[in-house]
Short mmCIF file of C-alpha atoms in Angstrom, two decimals:
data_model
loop_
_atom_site.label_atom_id
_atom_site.label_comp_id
_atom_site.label_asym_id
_atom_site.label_seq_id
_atom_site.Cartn_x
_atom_site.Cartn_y
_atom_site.Cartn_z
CA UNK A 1 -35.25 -4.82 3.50
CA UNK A 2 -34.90 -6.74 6.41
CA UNK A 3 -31.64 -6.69 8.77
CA UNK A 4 -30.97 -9.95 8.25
CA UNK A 5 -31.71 -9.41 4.17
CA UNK A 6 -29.37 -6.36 4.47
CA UNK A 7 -26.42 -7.99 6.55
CA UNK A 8 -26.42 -10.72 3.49
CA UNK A 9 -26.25 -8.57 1.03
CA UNK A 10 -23.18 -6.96 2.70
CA UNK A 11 -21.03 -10.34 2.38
CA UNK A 12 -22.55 -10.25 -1.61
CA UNK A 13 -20.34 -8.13 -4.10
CA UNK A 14 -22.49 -7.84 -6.20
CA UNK A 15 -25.93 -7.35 -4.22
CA UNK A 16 -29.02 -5.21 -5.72
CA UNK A 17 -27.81 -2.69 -2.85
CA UNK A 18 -26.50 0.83 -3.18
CA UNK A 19 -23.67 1.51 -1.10
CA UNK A 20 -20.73 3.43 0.49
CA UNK A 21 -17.99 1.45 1.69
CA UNK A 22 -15.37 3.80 3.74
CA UNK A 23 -12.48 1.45 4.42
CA UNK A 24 -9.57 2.42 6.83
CA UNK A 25 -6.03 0.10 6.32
CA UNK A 26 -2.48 0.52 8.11
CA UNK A 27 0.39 -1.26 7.18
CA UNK A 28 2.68 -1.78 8.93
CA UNK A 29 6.75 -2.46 8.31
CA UNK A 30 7.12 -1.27 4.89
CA UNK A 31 10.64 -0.66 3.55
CA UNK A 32 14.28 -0.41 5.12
CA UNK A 33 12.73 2.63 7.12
CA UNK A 34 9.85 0.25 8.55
CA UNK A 35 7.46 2.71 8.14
CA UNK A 36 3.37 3.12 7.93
CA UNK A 37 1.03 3.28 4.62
CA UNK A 38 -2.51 4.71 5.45
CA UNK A 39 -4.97 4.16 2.54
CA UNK A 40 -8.52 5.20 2.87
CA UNK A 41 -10.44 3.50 0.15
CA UNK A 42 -13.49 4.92 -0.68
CA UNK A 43 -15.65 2.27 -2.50
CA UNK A 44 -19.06 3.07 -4.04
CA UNK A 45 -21.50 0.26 -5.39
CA UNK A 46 -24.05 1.27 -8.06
CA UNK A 47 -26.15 -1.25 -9.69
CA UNK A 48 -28.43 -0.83 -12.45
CA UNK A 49 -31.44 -2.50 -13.75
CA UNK A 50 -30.58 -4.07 -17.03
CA UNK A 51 -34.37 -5.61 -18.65
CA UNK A 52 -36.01 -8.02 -16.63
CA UNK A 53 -33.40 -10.38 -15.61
CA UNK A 54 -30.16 -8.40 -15.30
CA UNK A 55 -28.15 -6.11 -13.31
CA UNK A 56 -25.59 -3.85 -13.80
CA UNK A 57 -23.29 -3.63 -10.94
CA UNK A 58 -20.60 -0.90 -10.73
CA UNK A 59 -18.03 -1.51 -7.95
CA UNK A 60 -14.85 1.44 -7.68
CA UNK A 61 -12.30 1.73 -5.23
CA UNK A 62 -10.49 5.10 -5.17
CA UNK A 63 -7.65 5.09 -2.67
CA UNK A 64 -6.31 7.98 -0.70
CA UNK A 65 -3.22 6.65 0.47
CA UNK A 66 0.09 8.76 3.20
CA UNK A 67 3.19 6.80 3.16
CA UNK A 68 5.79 7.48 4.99
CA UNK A 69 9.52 7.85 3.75
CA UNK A 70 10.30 3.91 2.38
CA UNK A 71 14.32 4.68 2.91
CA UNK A 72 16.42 7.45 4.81
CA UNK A 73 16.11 10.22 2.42
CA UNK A 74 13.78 9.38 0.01
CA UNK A 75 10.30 11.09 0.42
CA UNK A 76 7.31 10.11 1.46
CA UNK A 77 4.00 11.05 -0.08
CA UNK A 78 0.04 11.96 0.32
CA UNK A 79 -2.40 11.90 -2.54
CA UNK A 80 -4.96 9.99 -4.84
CA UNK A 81 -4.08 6.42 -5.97
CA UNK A 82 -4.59 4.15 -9.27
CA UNK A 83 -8.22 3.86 -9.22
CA UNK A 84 -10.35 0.51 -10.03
CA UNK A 85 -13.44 0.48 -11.35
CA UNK A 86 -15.07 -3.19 -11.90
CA UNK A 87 -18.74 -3.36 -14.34
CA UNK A 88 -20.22 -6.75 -13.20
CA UNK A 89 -23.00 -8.11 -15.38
CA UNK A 90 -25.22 -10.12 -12.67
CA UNK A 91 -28.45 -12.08 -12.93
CA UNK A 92 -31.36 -11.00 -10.50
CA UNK A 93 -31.71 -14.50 -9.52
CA UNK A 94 -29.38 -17.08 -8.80
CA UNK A 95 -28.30 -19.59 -11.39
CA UNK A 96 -28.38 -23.22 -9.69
CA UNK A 97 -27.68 -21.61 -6.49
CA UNK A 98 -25.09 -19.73 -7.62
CA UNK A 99 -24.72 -15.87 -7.47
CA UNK A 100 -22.35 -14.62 -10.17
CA UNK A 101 -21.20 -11.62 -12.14
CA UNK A 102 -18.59 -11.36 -14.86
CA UNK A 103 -17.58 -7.92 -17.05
CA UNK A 104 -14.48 -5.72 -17.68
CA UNK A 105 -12.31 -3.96 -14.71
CA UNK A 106 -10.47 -0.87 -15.61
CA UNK A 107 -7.39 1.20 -13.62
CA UNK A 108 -6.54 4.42 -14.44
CA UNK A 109 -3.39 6.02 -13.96
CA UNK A 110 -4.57 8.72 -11.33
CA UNK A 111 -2.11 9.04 -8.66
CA UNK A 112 -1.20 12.04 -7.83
CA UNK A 113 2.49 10.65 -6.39
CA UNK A 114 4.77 7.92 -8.65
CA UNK A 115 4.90 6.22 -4.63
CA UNK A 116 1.05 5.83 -4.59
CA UNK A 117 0.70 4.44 -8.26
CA UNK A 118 1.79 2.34 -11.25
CA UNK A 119 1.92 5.32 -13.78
CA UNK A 120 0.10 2.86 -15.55
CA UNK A 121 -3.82 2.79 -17.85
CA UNK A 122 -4.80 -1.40 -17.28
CA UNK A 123 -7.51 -3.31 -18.08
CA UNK A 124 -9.17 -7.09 -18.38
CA UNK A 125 -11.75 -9.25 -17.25
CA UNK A 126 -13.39 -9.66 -13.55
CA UNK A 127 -15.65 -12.12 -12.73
CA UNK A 128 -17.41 -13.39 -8.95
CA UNK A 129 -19.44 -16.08 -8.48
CA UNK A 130 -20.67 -16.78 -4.76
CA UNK A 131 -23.25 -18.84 -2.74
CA UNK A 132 -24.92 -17.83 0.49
CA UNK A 133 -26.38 -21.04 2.81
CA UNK A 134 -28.35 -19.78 5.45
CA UNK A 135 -25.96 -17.05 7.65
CA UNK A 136 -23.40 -18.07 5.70
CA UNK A 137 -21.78 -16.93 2.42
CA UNK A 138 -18.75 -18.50 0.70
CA UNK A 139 -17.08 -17.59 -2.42
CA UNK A 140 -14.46 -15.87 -4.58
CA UNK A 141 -13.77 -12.54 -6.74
CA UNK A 142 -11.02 -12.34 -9.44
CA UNK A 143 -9.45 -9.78 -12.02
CA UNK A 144 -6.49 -9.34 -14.31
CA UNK A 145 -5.41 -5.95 -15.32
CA UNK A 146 -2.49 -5.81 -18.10
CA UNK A 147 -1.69 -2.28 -18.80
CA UNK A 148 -2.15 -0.78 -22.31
CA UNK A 149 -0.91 2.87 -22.33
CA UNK A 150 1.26 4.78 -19.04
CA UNK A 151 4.65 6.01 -18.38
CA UNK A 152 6.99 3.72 -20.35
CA UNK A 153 9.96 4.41 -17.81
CA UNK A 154 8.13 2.28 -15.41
CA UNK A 155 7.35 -1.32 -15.05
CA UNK A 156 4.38 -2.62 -16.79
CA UNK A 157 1.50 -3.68 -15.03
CA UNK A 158 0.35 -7.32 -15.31
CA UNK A 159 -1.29 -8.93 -11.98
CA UNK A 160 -4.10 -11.41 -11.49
CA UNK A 161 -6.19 -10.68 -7.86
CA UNK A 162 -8.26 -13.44 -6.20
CA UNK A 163 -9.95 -12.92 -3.57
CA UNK A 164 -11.61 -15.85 -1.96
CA UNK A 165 -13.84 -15.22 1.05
CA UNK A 166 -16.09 -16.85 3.63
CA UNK A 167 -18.26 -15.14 6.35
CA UNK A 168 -20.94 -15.96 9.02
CA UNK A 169 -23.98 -13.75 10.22
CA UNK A 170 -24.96 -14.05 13.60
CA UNK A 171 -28.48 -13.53 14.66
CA UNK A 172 -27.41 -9.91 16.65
CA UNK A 173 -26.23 -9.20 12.94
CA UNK A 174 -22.91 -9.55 13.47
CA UNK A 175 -20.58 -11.00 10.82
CA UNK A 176 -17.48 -12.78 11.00
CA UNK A 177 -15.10 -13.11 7.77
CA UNK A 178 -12.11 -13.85 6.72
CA UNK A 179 -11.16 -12.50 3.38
CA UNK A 180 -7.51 -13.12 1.71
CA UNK A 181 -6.42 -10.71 -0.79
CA UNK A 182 -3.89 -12.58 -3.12
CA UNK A 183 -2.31 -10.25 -5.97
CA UNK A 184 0.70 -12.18 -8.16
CA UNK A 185 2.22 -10.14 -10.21
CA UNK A 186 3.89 -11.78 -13.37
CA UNK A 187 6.25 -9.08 -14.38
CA UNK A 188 8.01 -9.82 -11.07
CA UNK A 189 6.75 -13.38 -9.74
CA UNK A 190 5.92 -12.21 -6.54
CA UNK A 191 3.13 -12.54 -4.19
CA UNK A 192 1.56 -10.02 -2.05
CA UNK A 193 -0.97 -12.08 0.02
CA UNK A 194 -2.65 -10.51 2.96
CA UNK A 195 -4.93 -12.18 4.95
CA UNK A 196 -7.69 -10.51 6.01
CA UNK A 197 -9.55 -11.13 9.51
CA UNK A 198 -12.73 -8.86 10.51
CA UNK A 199 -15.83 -8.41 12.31
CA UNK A 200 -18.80 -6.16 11.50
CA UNK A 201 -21.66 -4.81 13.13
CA UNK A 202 -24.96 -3.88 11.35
CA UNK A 203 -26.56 -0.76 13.45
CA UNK A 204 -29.37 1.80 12.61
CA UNK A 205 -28.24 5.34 13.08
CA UNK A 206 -31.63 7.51 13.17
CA UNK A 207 -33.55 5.64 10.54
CA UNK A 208 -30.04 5.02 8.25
CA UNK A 209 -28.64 1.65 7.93
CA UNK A 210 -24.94 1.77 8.62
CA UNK A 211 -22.31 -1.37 8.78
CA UNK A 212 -18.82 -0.99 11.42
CA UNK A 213 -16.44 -3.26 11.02
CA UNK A 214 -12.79 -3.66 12.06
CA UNK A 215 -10.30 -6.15 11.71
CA UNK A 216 -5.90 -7.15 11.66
CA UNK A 217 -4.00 -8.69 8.42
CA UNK A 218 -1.21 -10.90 8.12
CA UNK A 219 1.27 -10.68 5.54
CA UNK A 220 1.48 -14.58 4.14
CA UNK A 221 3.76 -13.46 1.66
CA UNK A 222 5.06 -9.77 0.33
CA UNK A 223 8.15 -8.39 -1.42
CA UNK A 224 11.44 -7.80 0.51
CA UNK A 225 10.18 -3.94 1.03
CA UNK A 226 6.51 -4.78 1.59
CA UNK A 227 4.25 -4.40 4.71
CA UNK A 228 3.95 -7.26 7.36
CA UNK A 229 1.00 -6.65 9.19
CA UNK A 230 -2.06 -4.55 9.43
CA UNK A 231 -4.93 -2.95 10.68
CA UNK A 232 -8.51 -2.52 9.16
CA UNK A 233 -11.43 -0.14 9.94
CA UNK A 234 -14.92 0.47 8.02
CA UNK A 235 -18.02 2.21 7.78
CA UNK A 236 -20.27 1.31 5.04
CA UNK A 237 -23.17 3.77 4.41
CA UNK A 238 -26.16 1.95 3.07
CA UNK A 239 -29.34 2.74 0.51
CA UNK A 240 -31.60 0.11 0.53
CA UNK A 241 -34.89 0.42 -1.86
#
């Protein structure tokens, strides 16, 4: 693979590229105590060869979040979050121009702390479709998760995510992107809606291919106790063929 061929397939979620996504975000103003949520989310992307024409593409993001205490005297915590693992069904070539993948997403109820999860097994349908112009890529990902099984003493889980995004590749390989990350969640009617502005870098460590990127978020809408801004850092760790 080329740079240039390996820098696009970054901005593709669902790219014919193994990879190791090692994503950094701080929030910022969470809570009557104003304080700090760190969540490393480690995100590995598997596809498969499915016959001649399809792939399977396995996308999971585990979190491993430290929040501080959300109110004087209440505790805060450090530990595994809900993970989310997506299985997107993806032609090898584009249909019409189109890149797209659609398939089931699944979270399980596997944090460690009730602060760092829903206590809650969710599932439902996932779907992106995307189209890359030249050094530039436009398009959108979306999910719903309802949950089926969990702790019945909390609140149910039942949130759509869309995620539209845009981003530009330079010719030093640099890419430019903005990515909102819009979760409404119908139990409550509420909006969490960060907007996501970043910059990566694609650089060759010894003979590995590795991506650095780095970026802020604005809060365009969150609950009364959510964040209101952010910070995001990344390494990816890439396999090409």
């Amino acid at each position: 693979n080329s740079a240039d061929e390996l820098a696009l397939k970054l901005a593709n979620p669902v790219a014919n590229l193994i990879s190791v996504p090692l994503q950094s975000n701080i929030d910022f103003g969470i809570g009557p105590s104003e304080t700090y949520r760190y969540t490393l989310n480690v995100q590995p992307v598997i596809p498969f060869s499915v016959g001649e024409n399809l792939n399977l593409i396995t996308r999971t993001i585990m979190p491993i979040a430290s929040e501080g205490s959300p109110a004087p005297g209440a505790d805060g915590a450090t530990g595994l979050g809900d993970i989310v693992q997506s299985f997107f069904i993806s032609p090898k070539k584009p249909l019409g121009g189109m890149i797209i993948g659609v398939g089931p997403a699944l979270m399980y109820a596997s944090a460690t702390d009730d602060l760092l999860g829903a206590g809650k097994w969710a599932a439902g349908p996932t779907a992106v479709v995307l189209k890359q112009l030249g050094s530039t890529t436009v398009g959108a990902l979306v999910n719903h998760l309802k949950a089926f099984a969990g702790d019945d003493a909390r609140s149910d889980v039942n949130a759509t995510f869309l995620n539209p995004f845009v981003s530009y590749l330079t010719k030093t390989k640099t890419t430019f992107s903005f990515s909102p990350e819009l979760t409404y969640d119908w139990e409550s009617g509420q909006w969490v809606a960060p907007l996501n502005f970043s910059v990566a870098q694609l650089l060759v460590v010894g003979k590995s291919p590795i991506s650095v990127s780095g970026g802020i978020r604005v809060y365009a809408a969150t609950p009364d106790v959510g964040p209101e801004w952010g910070l995001r850092f990344g390494v990816t760790l890439l396999f090409p063929k």
